[in-house]
CSV table of N, CA and C in Angstrom, one decimal:
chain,number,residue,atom,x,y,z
A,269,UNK,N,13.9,14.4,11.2
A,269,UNK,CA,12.8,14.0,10.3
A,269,UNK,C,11.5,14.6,10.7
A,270,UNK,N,10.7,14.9,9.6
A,270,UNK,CA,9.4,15.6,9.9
A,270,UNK,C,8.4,14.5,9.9
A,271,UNK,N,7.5,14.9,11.1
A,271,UNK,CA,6.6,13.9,10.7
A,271,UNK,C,5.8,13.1,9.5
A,272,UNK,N,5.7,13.6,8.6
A,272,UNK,CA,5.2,13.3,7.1
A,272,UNK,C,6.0,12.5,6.6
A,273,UNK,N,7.4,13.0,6.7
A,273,UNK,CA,8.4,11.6,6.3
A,273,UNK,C,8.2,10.2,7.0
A,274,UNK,N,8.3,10.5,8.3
A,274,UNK,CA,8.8,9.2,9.2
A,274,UNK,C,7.0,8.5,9.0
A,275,UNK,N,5.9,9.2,8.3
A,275,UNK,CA,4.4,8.2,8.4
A,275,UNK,C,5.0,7.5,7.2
A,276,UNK,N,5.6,8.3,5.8
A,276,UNK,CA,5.6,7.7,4.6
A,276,UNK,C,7.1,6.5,4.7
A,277,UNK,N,7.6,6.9,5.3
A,277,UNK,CA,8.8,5.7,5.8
A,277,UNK,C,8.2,4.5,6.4
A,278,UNK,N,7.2,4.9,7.2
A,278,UNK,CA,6.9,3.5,8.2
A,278,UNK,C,5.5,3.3,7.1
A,279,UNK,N,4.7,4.0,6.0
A,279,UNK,CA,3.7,3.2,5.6
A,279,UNK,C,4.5,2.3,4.4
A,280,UNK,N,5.4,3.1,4.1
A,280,UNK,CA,6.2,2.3,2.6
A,280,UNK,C,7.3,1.0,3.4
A,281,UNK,N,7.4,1.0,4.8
A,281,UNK,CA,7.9,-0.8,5.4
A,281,UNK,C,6.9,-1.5,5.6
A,282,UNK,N,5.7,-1.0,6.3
A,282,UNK,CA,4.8,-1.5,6.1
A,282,UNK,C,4.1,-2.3,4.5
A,283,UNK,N,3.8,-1.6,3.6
A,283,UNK,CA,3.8,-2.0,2.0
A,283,UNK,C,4.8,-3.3,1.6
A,284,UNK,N,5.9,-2.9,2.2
A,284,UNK,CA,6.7,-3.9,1.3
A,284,UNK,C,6.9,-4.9,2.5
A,285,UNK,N,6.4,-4.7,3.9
A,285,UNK,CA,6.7,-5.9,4.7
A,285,UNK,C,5.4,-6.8,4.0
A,286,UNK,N,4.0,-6.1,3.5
A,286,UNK,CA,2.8,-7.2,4.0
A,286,UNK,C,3.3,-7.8,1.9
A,287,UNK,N,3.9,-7.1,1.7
A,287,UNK,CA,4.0,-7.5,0.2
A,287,UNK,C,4.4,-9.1,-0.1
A,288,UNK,N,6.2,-9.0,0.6
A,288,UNK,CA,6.7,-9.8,0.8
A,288,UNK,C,5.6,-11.0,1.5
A,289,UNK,N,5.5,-10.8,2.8
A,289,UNK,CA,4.4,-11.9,3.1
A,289,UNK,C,3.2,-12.2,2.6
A,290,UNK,N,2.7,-11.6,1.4
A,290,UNK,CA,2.1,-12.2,0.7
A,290,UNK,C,2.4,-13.1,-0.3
A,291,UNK,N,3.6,-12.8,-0.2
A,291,UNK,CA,4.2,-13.5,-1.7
A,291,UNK,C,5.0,-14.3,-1.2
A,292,UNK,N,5.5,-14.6,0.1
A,292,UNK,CA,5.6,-16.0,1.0
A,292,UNK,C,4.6,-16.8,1.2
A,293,UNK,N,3.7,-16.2,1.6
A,293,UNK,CA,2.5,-17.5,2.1
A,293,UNK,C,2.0,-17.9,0.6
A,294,UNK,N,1.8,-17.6,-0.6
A,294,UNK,CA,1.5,-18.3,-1.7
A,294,UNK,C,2.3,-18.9,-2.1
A,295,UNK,N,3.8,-18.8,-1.8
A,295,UNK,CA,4.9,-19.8,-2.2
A,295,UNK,C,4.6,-20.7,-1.6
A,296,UNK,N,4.6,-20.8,-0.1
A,296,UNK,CA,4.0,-21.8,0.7
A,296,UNK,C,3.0,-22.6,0.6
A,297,UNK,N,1.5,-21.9,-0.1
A,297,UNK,CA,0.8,-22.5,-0.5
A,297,UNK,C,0.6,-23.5,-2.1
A,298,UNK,N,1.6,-22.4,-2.6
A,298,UNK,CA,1.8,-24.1,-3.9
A,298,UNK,C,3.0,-24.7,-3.9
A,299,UNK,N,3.4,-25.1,-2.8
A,299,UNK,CA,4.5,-26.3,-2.9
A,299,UNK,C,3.7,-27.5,-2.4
């Protein structure tokens, strides 16, 4: 893998990890 890929690999887990936890902690916050 070339570097360029493995930044856009780890920024696009990054994206969907803080995504997800954003859209956990609002679930959390309206129950």
């Amino acid at each position: 893998m070339t570097i360029e890929s493995m930044l856009a690999v780890t920024g696009y887990t990054i994206a969907v990890f803080s995504f997800g936890y954003m859209i956990g902690k609002d679930l959390n916050t309206r129950k």
